[in-house]
Amino acid sequence: MSTQLLWFATRGSGIVSMLLFSFVVVLGILTTMRWQASGWPRFLTAELHRTISLLSVAFIVAHIVTSILDPFAKLGIEAAIIPFASSYRPLWVGLGVLSMDIGIALLVTSLLKARVGQRAWRAVHWLAYAAWPLAILHTIGSGSDGGASWMFAIDVVCIGSVCLALIWRILAARGPNTALLEAVADGARGAGRP
């Protein structure tokens, strides 16, 4: 496998992972709000959350494997498992490894939810709120395209969508201020338009 192909695979799978992970966080927030719309029942949001989560895991695995195989990064298996053990951008790669470790805990407890119980599952699931910003920081600091305008736009979309979902969640928890919630929803819908 050529070095350039590995480099593109590492970059591409990392970017797709970040986009999917951001979407998973947004869907997770909507799921906790028990959000639904006409023509979109609540169970669809939960099922989409689970499905996109698994797809995200597949891209993260591809990102890690190609990073280990890439001779430029010289990551190695140890640096892919142990936070801050990498010789390549140790802080930024370490944040990604921490995010991955939290993700593994989320995945394992989700698969064993019936055995670990709802309370333990929920406690571990709160760590997603730490894993996502760690992954974003990893992307910004270790990505070779961090300064590119197109990558900046992707970062803004990911951060903006999660922030809008969190604001919506916070406002919804405060009470039925529907005008404010509708304004946030309209802003979210308008952000995707050219």
PDB file of N, CA, C and O in Angstrom, residues 1-56:
ATOM      1  N   MET A   1       0.855  -1.177   0.000  1.00  0.00           N
ATOM      2  CA  MET A   1       0.000   0.000   0.000  1.00  0.00           C
ATOM      3  C   MET A   1       0.902   1.241   0.000  1.00  0.00           C
ATOM      4  O   MET A   1       1.826   1.326   0.780  1.00  0.00           O
ATOM      5  N   SER A   2       0.616   2.197  -0.862  1.00  0.00           N
ATOM      6  CA  SER A   2       1.483   3.368  -0.968  1.00  0.00           C
ATOM      7  C   SER A   2       1.332   4.276   0.247  1.00  0.00           C
ATOM      8  O   SER A   2       0.277   4.335   0.876  1.00  0.00           O
ATOM      9  N   THR A   3       2.405   5.003   0.532  1.00  0.00           N
ATOM     10  CA  THR A   3       2.411   5.921   1.673  1.00  0.00           C
ATOM     11  C   THR A   3       1.374   7.013   1.490  1.00  0.00           C
ATOM     12  O   THR A   3       0.688   7.394   2.439  1.00  0.00           O
ATOM     13  N   GLN A   4       1.256   7.505   0.265  1.00  0.00           N
ATOM     14  CA  GLN A   4       0.297   8.577   0.005  1.00  0.00           C
ATOM     15  C   GLN A   4      -1.132   8.094   0.191  1.00  0.00           C
ATOM     16  O   GLN A   4      -1.975   8.808   0.735  1.00  0.00           O
ATOM     17  N   LEU A   5      -1.419   6.871  -0.224  1.00  0.00           N
ATOM     18  CA  LEU A   5      -2.749   6.308  -0.045  1.00  0.00           C
ATOM     19  C   LEU A   5      -3.080   6.176   1.443  1.00  0.00           C
ATOM     20  O   LEU A   5      -4.197   6.496   1.871  1.00  0.00           O
ATOM     21  N   LEU A   6      -2.131   5.728   2.244  1.00  0.00           N
ATOM     22  CA  LEU A   6      -2.345   5.641   3.700  1.00  0.00           C
ATOM     23  C   LEU A   6      -2.606   7.016   4.300  1.00  0.00           C
ATOM     24  O   LEU A   6      -3.465   7.173   5.159  1.00  0.00           O
ATOM     25  N   TRP A   7      -1.845   8.004   3.831  1.00  0.00           N
ATOM     26  CA  TRP A   7      -2.018   9.364   4.345  1.00  0.00           C
ATOM     27  C   TRP A   7      -3.421   9.878   4.044  1.00  0.00           C
ATOM     28  O   TRP A   7      -4.094  10.428   4.915  1.00  0.00           O
ATOM     29  N   PHE A   8      -3.888   9.672   2.799  1.00  0.00           N
ATOM     30  CA  PHE A   8      -5.247  10.099   2.439  1.00  0.00           C
ATOM     31  C   PHE A   8      -6.295   9.316   3.220  1.00  0.00           C
ATOM     32  O   PHE A   8      -7.307   9.880   3.654  1.00  0.00           O
ATOM     33  N   ALA A   9      -6.072   8.023   3.404  1.00  0.00           N
ATOM     34  CA  ALA A   9      -7.024   7.201   4.154  1.00  0.00           C
ATOM     35  C   ALA A   9      -7.096   7.640   5.612  1.00  0.00           C
ATOM     36  O   ALA A   9      -8.186   7.700   6.197  1.00  0.00           O
ATOM     37  N   THR A  10      -5.947   7.977   6.190  1.00  0.00           N
ATOM     38  CA  THR A  10      -5.930   8.442   7.578  1.00  0.00           C
ATOM     39  C   THR A  10      -6.680   9.761   7.709  1.00  0.00           C
ATOM     40  O   THR A  10      -7.514   9.929   8.598  1.00  0.00           O
ATOM     41  N   ARG A  11      -6.367  10.693   6.821  1.00  0.00           N
ATOM     42  CA  ARG A  11      -7.036  12.001   6.855  1.00  0.00           C
ATOM     43  C   ARG A  11      -8.527  11.857   6.619  1.00  0.00           C
ATOM     44  O   ARG A  11      -9.347  12.408   7.357  1.00  0.00           O
ATOM     45  N   GLY A  12      -8.886  11.132   5.557  1.00  0.00           N
ATOM     46  CA  GLY A  12     -10.301  10.995   5.211  1.00  0.00           C
ATOM     47  C   GLY A  12     -11.114  10.308   6.285  1.00  0.00           C
ATOM     48  O   GLY A  12     -12.203  10.777   6.643  1.00  0.00           O
ATOM     49  N   SER A  13     -10.584   9.212   6.813  1.00  0.00           N
ATOM     50  CA  SER A  13     -11.329   8.494   7.852  1.00  0.00           C
ATOM     51  C   SER A  13     -11.419   9.327   9.134  1.00  0.00           C
ATOM     52  O   SER A  13     -12.426   9.268   9.842  1.00  0.00           O
ATOM     53  N   GLY A  14     -10.401  10.134   9.411  1.00  0.00           N
ATOM     54  CA  GLY A  14     -10.456  11.006  10.584  1.00  0.00           C
ATOM     55  C   GLY A  14     -11.517  12.086  10.433  1.00  0.00           C
ATOM     56  O   GLY A  14     -12.284  12.367  11.369  1.00  0.00           O
ATOM     57  N   ILE A  15     -11.585  12.691   9.256  1.00  0.00           N
ATOM     58  CA  ILE A  15     -12.583  13.744   9.010  1.00  0.00           C
ATOM     59  C   ILE A  15     -13.994  13.175   9.041  1.00  0.00           C
ATOM     60  O   ILE A  15     -14.899  13.745   9.679  1.00  0.00           O
ATOM     61  N   VAL A  16     -14.190  12.041   8.383  1.00  0.00           N
ATOM     62  CA  VAL A  16     -15.512  11.410   8.392  1.00  0.00           C
ATOM     63  C   VAL A  16     -15.887  11.006   9.822  1.00  0.00           C
ATOM     64  O   VAL A  16     -17.037  11.181  10.244  1.00  0.00           O
ATOM     65  N   SER A  17     -14.917  10.504  10.595  1.00  0.00           N
ATOM     66  CA  SER A  17     -15.175  10.137  11.992  1.00  0.00           C
ATOM     67  C   SER A  17     -15.657  11.334  12.788  1.00  0.00           C
ATOM     68  O   SER A  17     -16.611  11.238  13.565  1.00  0.00           O
ATOM     69  N   MET A  18     -14.989  12.485  12.590  1.00  0.00           N
ATOM     70  CA  MET A  18     -15.381  13.678  13.331  1.00  0.00           C
ATOM     71  C   MET A  18     -16.793  14.132  12.949  1.00  0.00           C
ATOM     72  O   MET A  18     -17.599  14.488  13.814  1.00  0.00           O
ATOM     73  N   LEU A  19     -17.105  14.102  11.654  1.00  0.00           N
ATOM     74  CA  LEU A  19     -18.451  14.481  11.212  1.00  0.00           C
ATOM     75  C   LEU A  19     -19.499  13.536  11.795  1.00  0.00           C
ATOM     76  O   LEU A  19     -20.528  13.982  12.320  1.00  0.00           O
ATOM     77  N   LEU A  20     -19.236  12.239  11.717  1.00  0.00           N
ATOM     78  CA  LEU A  20     -20.184  11.261  12.251  1.00  0.00           C
ATOM     79  C   LEU A  20     -20.320  11.373  13.764  1.00  0.00           C
ATOM     80  O   LEU A  20     -21.432  11.309  14.299  1.00  0.00           O
ATOM     81  N   PHE A  21     -19.195  11.545  14.455  1.00  0.00           N
ATOM     82  CA  PHE A  21     -19.225  11.657  15.915  1.00  0.00           C
ATOM     83  C   PHE A  21     -20.025  12.889  16.332  1.00  0.00           C
ATOM     84  O   PHE A  21     -20.814  12.842  17.280  1.00  0.00           O
ATOM     85  N   SER A  22     -19.867  13.986  15.616  1.00  0.00           N
ATOM     86  CA  SER A  22     -20.637  15.197  15.919  1.00  0.00           C
ATOM     87  C   SER A  22     -22.126  14.948  15.706  1.00  0.00           C
ATOM     88  O   SER A  22     -22.959  15.347  16.527  1.00  0.00           O
ATOM     89  N   PHE A  23     -22.456  14.243  14.624  1.00  0.00           N
ATOM     90  CA  PHE A  23     -23.853  13.905  14.348  1.00  0.00           C
ATOM     91  C   PHE A  23     -24.404  12.988  15.437  1.00  0.00           C
ATOM     92  O   PHE A  23     -25.550  13.142  15.865  1.00  0.00           O
ATOM     93  N   VAL A  24     -23.594  12.055  15.902  1.00  0.00           N
ATOM     94  CA  VAL A  24     -24.009  11.150  16.983  1.00  0.00           C
ATOM     95  C   VAL A  24     -24.310  11.941  18.254  1.00  0.00           C
ATOM     96  O   VAL A  24     -25.303  11.687  18.943  1.00  0.00           O
ATOM     97  N   VAL A  25     -23.464  12.914  18.570  1.00  0.00           N
ATOM     98  CA  VAL A  25     -23.687  13.727  19.767  1.00  0.00           C
ATOM     99  C   VAL A  25     -24.989  14.520  19.630  1.00  0.00           C
ATOM    100  O   VAL A  25     -25.792  14.584  20.562  1.00  0.00           O
ATOM    101  N   VAL A  26     -25.211  15.121  18.461  1.00  0.00           N
ATOM    102  CA  VAL A  26     -26.457  15.862  18.233  1.00  0.00           C
ATOM    103  C   VAL A  26     -27.663  14.935  18.380  1.00  0.00           C
ATOM    104  O   VAL A  26     -28.639  15.271  19.062  1.00  0.00           O
ATOM    105  N   LEU A  27     -27.601  13.762  17.762  1.00  0.00           N
ATOM    106  CA  LEU A  27     -28.704  12.807  17.885  1.00  0.00           C
ATOM    107  C   LEU A  27     -28.891  12.336  19.330  1.00  0.00           C
ATOM    108  O   LEU A  27     -30.018  12.131  19.782  1.00  0.00           O
ATOM    109  N   GLY A  28     -27.778  12.164  20.050  1.00  0.00           N
ATOM    110  CA  GLY A  28     -27.873  11.781  21.460  1.00  0.00           C
ATOM    111  C   GLY A  28     -28.586  12.848  22.277  1.00  0.00           C
ATOM    112  O   GLY A  28     -29.413  12.539  23.142  1.00  0.00           O
ATOM    113  N   ILE A  29     -28.278  14.104  21.993  1.00  0.00           N
ATOM    114  CA  ILE A  29     -28.949  15.206  22.696  1.00  0.00           C
ATOM    115  C   ILE A  29     -30.435  15.216  22.356  1.00  0.00           C
ATOM    116  O   ILE A  29     -31.285  15.358  23.239  1.00  0.00           O
ATOM    117  N   LEU A  30     -30.772  15.042  21.072  1.00  0.00           N
ATOM    118  CA  LEU A  30     -32.177  15.002  20.670  1.00  0.00           C
ATOM    119  C   LEU A  30     -32.897  13.817  21.303  1.00  0.00           C
ATOM    120  O   LEU A  30     -34.065  13.925  21.682  1.00  0.00           O
ATOM    121  N   THR A  31     -32.194  12.693  21.440  1.00  0.00           N
ATOM    122  CA  THR A  31     -32.790  11.512  22.059  1.00  0.00           C
ATOM    123  C   THR A  31     -33.103  11.776  23.526  1.00  0.00           C
ATOM    124  O   THR A  31     -34.165  11.403  24.016  1.00  0.00           O
ATOM    125  N   THR A  32     -32.182  12.442  24.234  1.00  0.00           N
ATOM    126  CA  THR A  32     -32.441  12.728  25.656  1.00  0.00           C
ATOM    127  C   THR A  32     -33.585  13.713  25.824  1.00  0.00           C
ATOM    128  O   THR A  32     -34.254  13.713  26.847  1.00  0.00           O
ATOM    129  N   MET A  33     -33.806  14.541  24.815  1.00  0.00           N
ATOM    130  CA  MET A  33     -34.919  15.500  24.867  1.00  0.00           C
ATOM    131  C   MET A  33     -36.246  14.843  24.489  1.00  0.00           C
ATOM    132  O   MET A  33     -37.296  15.465  24.592  1.00  0.00           O
ATOM    133  N   ARG A  34     -36.150  13.592  24.006  1.00  0.00           N
ATOM    134  CA  ARG A  34     -37.311  12.876  23.499  1.00  0.00           C
ATOM    135  C   ARG A  34     -37.970  13.659  22.367  1.00  0.00           C
ATOM    136  O   ARG A  34     -39.182  13.766  22.251  1.00  0.00           O
ATOM    137  N   TRP A  35     -37.097  14.222  21.512  1.00  0.00           N
ATOM    138  CA  TRP A  35     -37.548  15.046  20.393  1.00  0.00           C
ATOM    139  C   TRP A  35     -38.201  14.205  19.326  1.00  0.00           C
ATOM    140  O   TRP A  35     -37.775  13.100  19.040  1.00  0.00           O
ATOM    141  N   GLN A  36     -39.257  14.754  18.760  1.00  0.00           N
ATOM    142  CA  GLN A  36     -39.904  14.139  17.614  1.00  0.00           C
ATOM    143  C   GLN A  36     -40.624  15.226  16.842  1.00  0.00           C
ATOM    144  O   GLN A  36     -40.886  16.304  17.368  1.00  0.00           O
ATOM    145  N   ALA A  37     -40.885  14.952  15.611  1.00  0.00           N
ATOM    146  CA  ALA A  37     -41.632  15.877  14.760  1.00  0.00           C
ATOM    147  C   ALA A  37     -42.659  15.069  13.991  1.00  0.00           C
ATOM    148  O   ALA A  37     -42.595  13.837  13.951  1.00  0.00           O
ATOM    149  N   SER A  38     -43.599  15.763  13.400  1.00  0.00           N
ATOM    150  CA  SER A  38     -44.590  15.040  12.605  1.00  0.00           C
ATOM    151  C   SER A  38     -43.858  14.347  11.450  1.00  0.00           C
ATOM    152  O   SER A  38     -43.036  14.940  10.771  1.00  0.00           O
ATOM    153  N   GLY A  39     -44.129  13.095  11.279  1.00  0.00           N
ATOM    154  CA  GLY A  39     -43.446  12.326  10.245  1.00  0.00           C
ATOM    155  C   GLY A  39     -42.088  11.791  10.681  1.00  0.00           C
ATOM    156  O   GLY A  39     -41.401  11.143   9.907  1.00  0.00           O
ATOM    157  N   TRP A  40     -41.679  12.083  11.899  1.00  0.00           N
ATOM    158  CA  TRP A  40     -40.387  11.598  12.411  1.00  0.00           C
ATOM    159  C   TRP A  40     -40.580  11.156  13.861  1.00  0.00           C
ATOM    160  O   TRP A  40     -40.355  11.924  14.793  1.00  0.00           O
ATOM    161  N   PRO A  41     -40.991   9.913  14.070  1.00  0.00           N
ATOM    162  CA  PRO A  41     -41.221   9.447  15.435  1.00  0.00           C
ATOM    163  C   PRO A  41     -39.924   9.388  16.244  1.00  0.00           C
ATOM    164  O   PRO A  41     -38.838   9.272  15.696  1.00  0.00           O
ATOM    165  N   ARG A  42     -40.089   9.455  17.530  1.00  0.00           N
ATOM    166  CA  ARG A  42     -38.953   9.505  18.453  1.00  0.00           C
ATOM    167  C   ARG A  42     -38.031   8.291  18.313  1.00  0.00           C
ATOM    168  O   ARG A  42     -36.822   8.411  18.393  1.00  0.00           O
ATOM    169  N   PHE A  43     -38.590   7.108  18.090  1.00  0.00           N
ATOM    170  CA  PHE A  43     -37.736   5.915  17.999  1.00  0.00           C
ATOM    171  C   PHE A  43     -36.774   6.005  16.816  1.00  0.00           C
ATOM    172  O   PHE A  43     -35.696   5.418  16.856  1.00  0.00           O
ATOM    173  N   LEU A  44     -37.128   6.747  15.759  1.00  0.00           N
ATOM    174  CA  LEU A  44     -36.224   6.888  14.623  1.00  0.00           C
ATOM    175  C   LEU A  44     -34.948   7.630  15.021  1.00  0.00           C
ATOM    176  O   LEU A  44     -33.856   7.290  14.572  1.00  0.00           O
ATOM    177  N   THR A  45     -35.092   8.637  15.865  1.00  0.00           N
ATOM    178  CA  THR A  45     -33.916   9.376  16.326  1.00  0.00           C
ATOM    179  C   THR A  45     -32.999   8.453  17.125  1.00  0.00           C
ATOM    180  O   THR A  45     -31.783   8.457  16.926  1.00  0.00           O
ATOM    181  N   ALA A  46     -33.573   7.652  18.004  1.00  0.00           N
ATOM    182  CA  ALA A  46     -32.773   6.719  18.811  1.00  0.00           C
ATOM    183  C   ALA A  46     -32.109   5.665  17.928  1.00  0.00           C
ATOM    184  O   ALA A  46     -30.929   5.348  18.112  1.00  0.00           O
ATOM    185  N   GLU A  47     -32.843   5.111  16.957  1.00  0.00           N
ATOM    186  CA  GLU A  47     -32.264   4.101  16.065  1.00  0.00           C
ATOM    187  C   GLU A  47     -31.182   4.701  15.174  1.00  0.00           C
ATOM    188  O   GLU A  47     -30.149   4.075  14.942  1.00  0.00           O
ATOM    189  N   LEU A  48     -31.420   5.905  14.676  1.00  0.00           N
ATOM    190  CA  LEU A  48     -30.419   6.577  13.857  1.00  0.00           C
ATOM    191  C   LEU A  48     -29.169   6.855  14.689  1.00  0.00           C
ATOM    192  O   LEU A  48     -28.047   6.695  14.210  1.00  0.00           O
ATOM    193  N   HIS A  49     -29.364   7.237  15.943  1.00  0.00           N
ATOM    194  CA  HIS A  49     -28.243   7.475  16.866  1.00  0.00           C
ATOM    195  C   HIS A  49     -27.389   6.211  17.006  1.00  0.00           C
ATOM    196  O   HIS A  49     -26.166   6.265  16.893  1.00  0.00           O
ATOM    197  N   ARG A  50     -28.036   5.074  17.226  1.00  0.00           N
ATOM    198  CA  ARG A  50     -27.305   3.811  17.370  1.00  0.00           C
ATOM    199  C   ARG A  50     -26.581   3.425  16.074  1.00  0.00           C
ATOM    200  O   ARG A  50     -25.424   3.022  16.092  1.00  0.00           O
ATOM    201  N   THR A  51     -27.272   3.553  14.964  1.00  0.00           N
ATOM    202  CA  THR A  51     -26.690   3.160  13.679  1.00  0.00           C
ATOM    203  C   THR A  51     -25.505   4.036  13.308  1.00  0.00           C
ATOM    204  O   THR A  51     -24.444   3.531  12.907  1.00  0.00           O
ATOM    205  N   ILE A  52     -25.647   5.339  13.440  1.00  0.00           N
ATOM    206  CA  ILE A  52     -24.555   6.259  13.111  1.00  0.00           C
ATOM    207  C   ILE A  52     -23.399   6.070  14.095  1.00  0.00           C
ATOM    208  O   ILE A  52     -22.233   6.202  13.722  1.00  0.00           O
ATOM    209  N   SER A  53     -23.706   5.728  15.337  1.00  0.00           N
ATOM    210  CA  SER A  53     -22.647   5.440  16.317  1.00  0.00           C
ATOM    211  C   SER A  53     -21.781   4.278  15.846  1.00  0.00           C
ATOM    212  O   SER A  53     -20.549   4.350  15.895  1.00  0.00           O
ATOM    213  N   LEU A  54     -22.418   3.217  15.386  1.00  0.00           N
ATOM    214  CA  LEU A  54     -21.660   2.053  14.902  1.00  0.00           C
ATOM    215  C   LEU A  54     -20.877   2.387  13.634  1.00  0.00           C
ATOM    216  O   LEU A  54     -19.733   1.952  13.478  1.00  0.00           O
ATOM    217  N   LEU A  55     -21.457   3.165  12.751  1.00  0.00           N
ATOM    218  CA  LEU A  55     -20.740   3.593  11.552  1.00  0.00           C
ATOM    219  C   LEU A  55     -19.538   4.453  11.934  1.00  0.00           C
ATOM    220  O   LEU A  55     -18.446   4.309  11.370  1.00  0.00           O
ATOM    221  N   SER A  56     -19.726   5.302  12.922  1.00  0.00           N
ATOM    222  CA  SER A  56     -18.631   6.139  13.423  1.00  0.00           C
ATOM    223  C   SER A  56     -17.496   5.281  13.966  1.00  0.00           C
ATOM    224  O   SER A  56     -16.317   5.563  13.712  1.00  0.00           O
TER     225      SER A  56
END
